[in-house]
Amino acid sequence: NAGVTQTPKFRILKIGQSMTLQCAQDMNHNYMYWYRQDPGMGLKLIYYSVGAGITDKGEVPNGYNVSRSTTEDFPLRLELAAPSQTSVYFCASSYPGLALQETQYFGPGTRLLVL
Amino acid sequence: AQSVSQHNHHVILSEAASLELGCNYSYGGTVNLFWYVQYPGQHLQLLLKYFSGDPLVKGIKGFEAEFIKSKFSFNLRKPSVQWSDTAEYFCAVNANSGNTPLVFGKGTRLSVIA
């Protein structure tokens, strides 16, 4: 298993540009998550999904959109990039069942710089 | 809403020293508790977790944590650290009911020096 994969690893955007951060998992996990990690701030949940076609906002959803058309993929979309979105983005997934009690498996992260 | 406090921003220890990283949470109900580790340049990995039962939980690489319900704490310990333990450590919690995602603390950076 590849686990949780993320692309790209690093990206520089200009203010106002848009991009999609890709996340895929091959573990048949129902639950998937997007976090951002800022220095000294820990991880903040952006969006999560409990299954294909279902998404929910996390703590910091403004400026982002997600979709979940398949179990495997959970892309994160930035429509109008702002400097405040400079961060490291982590995707995670967890087992089905009592999903939020289960371990989350994290991807390697995408480092985004908005200038 | 839940919150997690990690008291130490940066801890520096010599090899073989004992480690204890503090974690306190605020939530009135039953919780699940986690410690994740992020080694330099790598993604987060689970160290250990507590759902129920024995409040002393043993994880990988010799780490353990003790859940003290009366103190809302879940401190991470290791009797003797190694240079390879240099990493950032995150405590996380979620409610043991319903559809509540993890809430992470801000993290504690551990530097182990020879």
PDB file of C-alpha atoms in Angstrom:
ATOM      1  CA  ASN A   1       0.000   0.000   0.000  1.00  0.00           C
ATOM      2  CA  ALA A   2       1.162   3.514  -0.779  1.00  0.00           C
ATOM      3  CA  GLY A   3      -0.877   4.859   2.150  1.00  0.00           C
ATOM      4  CA  VAL A   4      -1.813   8.528   1.874  1.00  0.00           C
ATOM      5  CA  THR A   5      -0.203  10.373  -1.010  1.00  0.00           C
ATOM      6  CA  GLN A   6      -0.203  14.093  -1.694  1.00  0.00           C
ATOM      7  CA  THR A   7       0.797  16.171  -4.684  1.00  0.00           C
ATOM      8  CA  PRO A   8       2.495  18.504  -5.235  1.00  0.00           C
ATOM      9  CA  LYS A   9       5.165  18.517  -2.522  1.00  0.00           C
ATOM     10  CA  PHE A  10       5.838  22.204  -2.900  1.00  0.00           C
ATOM     11  CA  ARG A  11       4.195  25.045  -4.786  1.00  0.00           C
ATOM     12  CA  ILE A  12       4.564  28.802  -5.058  1.00  0.00           C
ATOM     13  CA  LEU A  13       1.437  30.738  -5.967  1.00  0.00           C
ATOM     14  CA  LYS A  14       0.825  34.370  -6.723  1.00  0.00           C
ATOM     15  CA  ILE A  15      -1.935  36.183  -4.870  1.00  0.00           C
ATOM     16  CA  GLY A  16      -5.267  35.523  -6.572  1.00  0.00           C
ATOM     17  CA  GLN A  17      -4.207  32.348  -8.339  1.00  0.00           C
ATOM     18  CA  SER A  18      -6.046  29.113  -7.786  1.00  0.00           C
ATOM     19  CA  MET A  19      -4.840  25.567  -7.362  1.00  0.00           C
ATOM     20  CA  THR A  20      -5.903  22.127  -6.248  1.00  0.00           C
ATOM     21  CA  LEU A  21      -3.980  20.080  -3.730  1.00  0.00           C
ATOM     22  CA  GLN A  22      -4.391  16.408  -4.457  1.00  0.00           C
ATOM     23  CA  CYS A  23      -4.801  13.696  -1.837  1.00  0.00           C
ATOM     24  CA  ALA A  24      -5.360  10.000  -2.391  1.00  0.00           C
ATOM     25  CA  GLN A  25      -5.396   6.943  -0.163  1.00  0.00           C
ATOM     26  CA  ASP A  26      -5.423   3.258  -1.073  1.00  0.00           C
ATOM     27  CA  MET A  27      -6.464   1.854   2.305  1.00  0.00           C
ATOM     28  CA  ASN A  28     -10.230   1.959   1.688  1.00  0.00           C
ATOM     29  CA  HIS A  29     -10.651   4.483   4.495  1.00  0.00           C
ATOM     30  CA  ASN A  30     -14.040   6.124   4.732  1.00  0.00           C
ATOM     31  CA  TYR A  31     -12.840   9.203   6.567  1.00  0.00           C
ATOM     32  CA  MET A  32     -10.495  11.771   5.101  1.00  0.00           C
ATOM     33  CA  TYR A  33      -9.252  15.096   6.440  1.00  0.00           C
ATOM     34  CA  TRP A  34      -7.390  18.216   5.415  1.00  0.00           C
ATOM     35  CA  TYR A  35      -5.266  20.108   7.950  1.00  0.00           C
ATOM     36  CA  ARG A  36      -3.001  23.087   7.738  1.00  0.00           C
ATOM     37  CA  GLN A  37       0.061  23.384   9.926  1.00  0.00           C
ATOM     38  CA  ASP A  38       1.462  26.800  10.741  1.00  0.00           C
ATOM     39  CA  PRO A  39       4.640  27.262  12.809  1.00  0.00           C
ATOM     40  CA  GLY A  40       3.920  27.134  16.517  1.00  0.00           C
ATOM     41  CA  MET A  41       0.213  26.646  15.910  1.00  0.00           C
ATOM     42  CA  GLY A  42      -0.210  22.908  15.582  1.00  0.00           C
ATOM     43  CA  LEU A  43      -2.666  21.488  13.096  1.00  0.00           C
ATOM     44  CA  LYS A  44      -5.967  23.083  12.260  1.00  0.00           C
ATOM     45  CA  LEU A  45      -8.724  21.124  10.541  1.00  0.00           C
ATOM     46  CA  ILE A  46      -9.916  22.681   7.287  1.00  0.00           C
ATOM     47  CA  TYR A  47     -12.455  20.154   5.980  1.00  0.00           C
ATOM     48  CA  TYR A  48     -13.223  16.521   6.462  1.00  0.00           C
ATOM     49  CA  SER A  49     -15.284  13.856   4.776  1.00  0.00           C
ATOM     50  CA  VAL A  50     -16.987  10.781   6.184  1.00  0.00           C
ATOM     51  CA  GLY A  51     -17.501   9.184   2.802  1.00  0.00           C
ATOM     52  CA  ALA A  52     -17.941   9.798  -0.896  1.00  0.00           C
ATOM     53  CA  GLY A  53     -20.309  12.683  -1.503  1.00  0.00           C
ATOM     54  CA  ILE A  54     -20.213  13.937   2.100  1.00  0.00           C
ATOM     55  CA  THR A  55     -18.031  16.771   3.360  1.00  0.00           C
ATOM     56  CA  ASP A  56     -18.035  18.977   6.451  1.00  0.00           C
ATOM     57  CA  LYS A  57     -16.296  22.151   7.505  1.00  0.00           C
ATOM     58  CA  GLY A  58     -13.594  22.053  10.118  1.00  0.00           C
ATOM     59  CA  GLU A  59     -12.162  24.858  12.204  1.00  0.00           C
ATOM     60  CA  VAL A  60     -10.675  26.984   9.388  1.00  0.00           C
ATOM     61  CA  PRO A  61     -12.629  26.374   6.141  1.00  0.00           C
ATOM     62  CA  ASN A  62     -12.675  29.925   4.744  1.00  0.00           C
ATOM     63  CA  GLY A  63     -10.905  30.252   1.414  1.00  0.00           C
ATOM     64  CA  TYR A  64     -11.020  26.530   0.675  1.00  0.00           C
ATOM     65  CA  ASN A  65     -13.329  24.051  -0.996  1.00  0.00           C
ATOM     66  CA  VAL A  66     -13.356  20.274  -1.151  1.00  0.00           C
ATOM     67  CA  SER A  67     -15.129  17.508  -2.976  1.00  0.00           C
ATOM     68  CA  ARG A  68     -15.256  13.750  -2.459  1.00  0.00           C
ATOM     69  CA  SER A  69     -16.475  11.982  -5.543  1.00  0.00           C
ATOM     70  CA  THR A  70     -14.651   8.731  -4.745  1.00  0.00           C
ATOM     71  CA  THR A  71     -13.519   6.936  -1.596  1.00  0.00           C
ATOM     72  CA  GLU A  72      -9.884   7.267  -2.642  1.00  0.00           C
ATOM     73  CA  ASP A  73      -9.576  10.956  -3.493  1.00  0.00           C
ATOM     74  CA  PHE A  74     -10.128  14.121  -1.488  1.00  0.00           C
ATOM     75  CA  PRO A  75      -8.827  17.201  -3.310  1.00  0.00           C
ATOM     76  CA  LEU A  76      -8.569  20.602  -1.641  1.00  0.00           C
ATOM     77  CA  ARG A  77      -9.195  23.661  -3.776  1.00  0.00           C
ATOM     78  CA  LEU A  78      -7.896  27.182  -3.194  1.00  0.00           C
ATOM     79  CA  GLU A  79      -9.825  29.577  -5.420  1.00  0.00           C
ATOM     80  CA  LEU A  80      -8.149  32.931  -4.734  1.00  0.00           C
ATOM     81  CA  ALA A  81      -4.844  32.382  -3.000  1.00  0.00           C
ATOM     82  CA  ALA A  82      -3.921  34.813  -0.230  1.00  0.00           C
ATOM     83  CA  PRO A  83      -0.662  35.191   1.741  1.00  0.00           C
ATOM     84  CA  SER A  84      -2.518  33.947   4.834  1.00  0.00           C
ATOM     85  CA  GLN A  85      -2.804  30.560   3.124  1.00  0.00           C
ATOM     86  CA  THR A  86       0.947  30.088   3.149  1.00  0.00           C
ATOM     87  CA  SER A  87       1.252  26.905   5.181  1.00  0.00           C
ATOM     88  CA  VAL A  88       1.959  23.209   5.101  1.00  0.00           C
ATOM     89  CA  TYR A  89      -1.107  21.173   4.216  1.00  0.00           C
ATOM     90  CA  PHE A  90      -1.591  17.632   5.428  1.00  0.00           C
ATOM     91  CA  CYS A  91      -4.159  15.161   4.272  1.00  0.00           C
ATOM     92  CA  ALA A  92      -5.112  12.251   6.523  1.00  0.00           C
ATOM     93  CA  SER A  93      -7.447   9.280   6.476  1.00  0.00           C
ATOM     94  CA  SER A  94      -8.807   6.834   9.006  1.00  0.00           C
ATOM     95  CA  TYR A  95     -10.412   3.383   9.140  1.00  0.00           C
ATOM     96  CA  PRO A  96     -14.088   2.771   8.750  1.00  0.00           C
ATOM     97  CA  GLY A  97     -16.115   1.680  11.748  1.00  0.00           C
ATOM     98  CA  LEU A  98     -16.031   3.950  14.760  1.00  0.00           C
ATOM     99  CA  ALA A  99     -13.993   6.173  12.522  1.00  0.00           C
ATOM    100  CA  LEU A 100     -13.274   9.074  14.763  1.00  0.00           C
ATOM    101  CA  GLN A 101     -11.877   6.749  17.388  1.00  0.00           C
ATOM    102  CA  GLU A 102      -9.481   5.313  14.897  1.00  0.00           C
ATOM    103  CA  THR A 103      -5.922   6.247  14.101  1.00  0.00           C
ATOM    104  CA  GLN A 104      -5.471   8.866  11.417  1.00  0.00           C
ATOM    105  CA  TYR A 105      -2.789   8.196   8.821  1.00  0.00           C
ATOM    106  CA  PHE A 106      -1.116  11.262   7.408  1.00  0.00           C
ATOM    107  CA  GLY A 107       0.321  12.084   4.029  1.00  0.00           C
ATOM    108  CA  PRO A 108       3.744  13.692   3.554  1.00  0.00           C
ATOM    109  CA  GLY A 109       2.341  17.200   3.206  1.00  0.00           C
ATOM    110  CA  THR A 110       2.262  19.983   0.609  1.00  0.00           C
ATOM    111  CA  ARG A 111       4.227  23.130   1.343  1.00  0.00           C
ATOM    112  CA  LEU A 112       2.467  26.145  -0.163  1.00  0.00           C
ATOM    113  CA  LEU A 113       3.915  29.622  -0.433  1.00  0.00           C
ATOM    114  CA  VAL A 114       1.671  32.474  -1.577  1.00  0.00           C
ATOM    115  CA  LEU A 115       3.463  35.632  -2.665  1.00  0.00           C
TER     116      LEU A 115
ATOM    117  CA  ALA B   1     -15.612  23.001  22.135  1.00  0.00           C
ATOM    118  CA  GLN B   2     -12.570  20.949  22.905  1.00  0.00           C
ATOM    119  CA  SER B   3      -9.117  22.433  23.276  1.00  0.00           C
ATOM    120  CA  VAL B   4      -5.671  21.031  23.948  1.00  0.00           C
ATOM    121  CA  SER B   5      -2.796  22.735  25.743  1.00  0.00           C
ATOM    122  CA  GLN B   6       0.804  21.656  25.481  1.00  0.00           C
ATOM    123  CA  HIS B   7       2.773  23.532  28.068  1.00  0.00           C
ATOM    124  CA  ASN B   8       6.242  23.305  26.621  1.00  0.00           C
ATOM    125  CA  HIS B   9       7.033  24.898  23.289  1.00  0.00           C
ATOM    126  CA  HIS B  10      10.623  23.625  23.089  1.00  0.00           C
ATOM    127  CA  VAL B  11      12.381  21.107  25.303  1.00  0.00           C
ATOM    128  CA  ILE B  12      16.103  20.413  25.126  1.00  0.00           C
ATOM    129  CA  LEU B  13      17.462  17.275  26.761  1.00  0.00           C
ATOM    130  CA  SER B  14      20.696  15.373  26.837  1.00  0.00           C
ATOM    131  CA  GLU B  15      20.728  11.766  25.688  1.00  0.00           C
ATOM    132  CA  ALA B  16      19.619   9.325  28.411  1.00  0.00           C
ATOM    133  CA  ALA B  17      17.651  12.022  30.248  1.00  0.00           C
ATOM    134  CA  SER B  18      14.047  11.309  31.138  1.00  0.00           C
ATOM    135  CA  LEU B  19      11.265  13.006  29.256  1.00  0.00           C
ATOM    136  CA  GLU B  20       7.836  14.197  30.258  1.00  0.00           C
ATOM    137  CA  LEU B  21       5.741  16.361  27.940  1.00  0.00           C
ATOM    138  CA  GLY B  22       2.597  17.866  29.334  1.00  0.00           C
ATOM    139  CA  CYS B  23      -0.800  17.778  27.683  1.00  0.00           C
ATOM    140  CA  ASN B  24      -4.061  19.041  29.131  1.00  0.00           C
ATOM    141  CA  TYR B  25      -7.404  19.117  27.418  1.00  0.00           C
ATOM    142  CA  SER B  26     -10.704  20.770  28.084  1.00  0.00           C
ATOM    143  CA  TYR B  27     -13.860  18.822  27.441  1.00  0.00           C
ATOM    144  CA  GLY B  28     -16.585  17.719  29.778  1.00  0.00           C
ATOM    145  CA  GLY B  29     -17.359  14.341  28.258  1.00  0.00           C
ATOM    146  CA  THR B  30     -15.543  11.134  27.448  1.00  0.00           C
ATOM    147  CA  VAL B  31     -12.562  11.586  25.162  1.00  0.00           C
ATOM    148  CA  ASN B  32     -10.097   9.701  23.031  1.00  0.00           C
ATOM    149  CA  LEU B  33      -6.496  10.849  23.409  1.00  0.00           C
ATOM    150  CA  PHE B  34      -3.556  10.618  21.040  1.00  0.00           C
ATOM    151  CA  TRP B  35       0.098  11.510  20.794  1.00  0.00           C
ATOM    152  CA  TYR B  36       1.537  11.975  17.335  1.00  0.00           C
ATOM    153  CA  VAL B  37       5.182  12.553  16.428  1.00  0.00           C
ATOM    154  CA  GLN B  38       6.645  14.393  13.455  1.00  0.00           C
ATOM    155  CA  TYR B  39      10.314  13.649  12.789  1.00  0.00           C
ATOM    156  CA  PRO B  40      12.239  16.280  10.816  1.00  0.00           C
ATOM    157  CA  GLY B  41      11.088  16.302   7.216  1.00  0.00           C
ATOM    158  CA  GLN B  42       8.526  13.578   7.764  1.00  0.00           C
ATOM    159  CA  HIS B  43       4.787  13.414   8.227  1.00  0.00           C
ATOM    160  CA  LEU B  44       2.901  12.762  11.431  1.00  0.00           C
ATOM    161  CA  GLN B  45       2.899   9.280  12.861  1.00  0.00           C
ATOM    162  CA  LEU B  46       0.912   7.869  15.741  1.00  0.00           C
ATOM    163  CA  LEU B  47       2.923   7.223  18.917  1.00  0.00           C
ATOM    164  CA  LEU B  48       0.131   5.971  21.108  1.00  0.00           C
ATOM    165  CA  LYS B  49      -3.566   6.382  21.833  1.00  0.00           C
ATOM    166  CA  TYR B  50      -6.030   5.960  24.660  1.00  0.00           C
ATOM    167  CA  PHE B  51      -9.672   5.037  24.189  1.00  0.00           C
ATOM    168  CA  SER B  52     -10.616   3.253  27.412  1.00  0.00           C
ATOM    169  CA  GLY B  53      -9.342   0.792  29.993  1.00  0.00           C
ATOM    170  CA  ASP B  54      -5.881   0.965  31.554  1.00  0.00           C
ATOM    171  CA  PRO B  55      -4.987   4.647  31.836  1.00  0.00           C
ATOM    172  CA  LEU B  56      -1.298   3.874  31.325  1.00  0.00           C
ATOM    173  CA  VAL B  57      -0.774   3.417  27.627  1.00  0.00           C
ATOM    174  CA  LYS B  58       2.395   2.101  26.047  1.00  0.00           C
ATOM    175  CA  GLY B  59       3.324   3.121  22.538  1.00  0.00           C
ATOM    176  CA  ILE B  60       6.132   2.632  20.084  1.00  0.00           C
ATOM    177  CA  LYS B  61       9.814   3.353  20.720  1.00  0.00           C
ATOM    178  CA  GLY B  62       9.530   3.114  24.507  1.00  0.00           C
ATOM    179  CA  PHE B  63       7.042   5.956  24.922  1.00  0.00           C
ATOM    180  CA  GLU B  64       4.148   5.802  27.339  1.00  0.00           C
ATOM    181  CA  ALA B  65       1.406   8.166  28.459  1.00  0.00           C
ATOM    182  CA  GLU B  66      -0.856   8.274  31.452  1.00  0.00           C
ATOM    183  CA  PHE B  67      -4.444   9.473  31.320  1.00  0.00           C
ATOM    184  CA  ILE B  68      -5.413  11.205  34.575  1.00  0.00           C
ATOM    185  CA  LYS B  69      -9.086  12.001  34.248  1.00  0.00           C
ATOM    186  CA  SER B  70      -9.262  14.189  37.345  1.00  0.00           C
ATOM    187  CA  LYS B  71      -6.522  16.412  35.960  1.00  0.00           C
ATOM    188  CA  PHE B  72      -7.687  16.321  32.313  1.00  0.00           C
ATOM    189  CA  SER B  73      -4.138  15.347  31.458  1.00  0.00           C
ATOM    190  CA  PHE B  74      -2.406  12.912  29.136  1.00  0.00           C
ATOM    191  CA  ASN B  75       1.319  13.430  29.649  1.00  0.00           C
ATOM    192  CA  LEU B  76       3.857  11.674  27.469  1.00  0.00           C
ATOM    193  CA  ARG B  77       6.894  10.033  29.076  1.00  0.00           C
ATOM    194  CA  LYS B  78      10.038   8.206  28.151  1.00  0.00           C
ATOM    195  CA  PRO B  79      12.599   7.105  30.737  1.00  0.00           C
ATOM    196  CA  SER B  80      15.669   7.608  28.563  1.00  0.00           C
ATOM    197  CA  VAL B  81      15.649   9.662  25.370  1.00  0.00           C
ATOM    198  CA  GLN B  82      17.860   9.108  22.369  1.00  0.00           C
ATOM    199  CA  TRP B  83      19.136  11.524  19.754  1.00  0.00           C
ATOM    200  CA  SER B  84      16.703   9.936  17.295  1.00  0.00           C
ATOM    201  CA  ASP B  85      13.774  11.146  19.430  1.00  0.00           C
ATOM    202  CA  THR B  86      14.416  14.672  18.216  1.00  0.00           C
ATOM    203  CA  ALA B  87      11.064  15.632  16.707  1.00  0.00           C
ATOM    204  CA  GLU B  88       7.892  17.597  17.253  1.00  0.00           C
ATOM    205  CA  TYR B  89       5.241  15.978  19.429  1.00  0.00           C
ATOM    206  CA  PHE B  90       1.540  16.698  19.177  1.00  0.00           C
ATOM    207  CA  CYS B  91      -1.172  15.820  21.627  1.00  0.00           C
ATOM    208  CA  ALA B  92      -4.671  15.446  20.171  1.00  0.00           C
ATOM    209  CA  VAL B  93      -8.151  14.731  21.485  1.00  0.00           C
ATOM    210  CA  ASN B  94     -11.601  14.039  20.201  1.00  0.00           C
ATOM    211  CA  ALA B  95     -14.887  13.354  21.869  1.00  0.00           C
ATOM    212  CA  ASN B  96     -15.741   9.691  22.247  1.00  0.00           C
ATOM    213  CA  SER B  97     -19.191  10.176  20.757  1.00  0.00           C
ATOM    214  CA  GLY B  98     -20.631  11.404  17.522  1.00  0.00           C
ATOM    215  CA  ASN B  99     -18.730  12.830  14.612  1.00  0.00           C
ATOM    216  CA  THR B 100     -16.027  14.982  16.167  1.00  0.00           C
ATOM    217  CA  PRO B 101     -12.663  15.377  14.456  1.00  0.00           C
ATOM    218  CA  LEU B 102      -9.330  15.559  16.236  1.00  0.00           C
ATOM    219  CA  VAL B 103      -8.256  18.761  17.943  1.00  0.00           C
ATOM    220  CA  PHE B 104      -4.495  19.158  18.115  1.00  0.00           C
ATOM    221  CA  GLY B 105      -2.299  21.004  20.548  1.00  0.00           C
ATOM    222  CA  LYS B 106       0.299  23.430  19.251  1.00  0.00           C
ATOM    223  CA  GLY B 107       3.072  20.899  19.578  1.00  0.00           C
ATOM    224  CA  THR B 108       6.275  20.576  21.593  1.00  0.00           C
ATOM    225  CA  ARG B 109       9.603  20.525  19.861  1.00  0.00           C
ATOM    226  CA  LEU B 110      12.066  18.123  21.473  1.00  0.00           C
ATOM    227  CA  SER B 111      15.761  18.496  20.782  1.00  0.00           C
ATOM    228  CA  VAL B 112      18.017  15.750  22.132  1.00  0.00           C
ATOM    229  CA  ILE B 113      21.693  16.582  22.278  1.00  0.00           C
ATOM    230  CA  ALA B 114      24.600  14.179  22.632  1.00  0.00           C
TER     231      ALA B 114
END
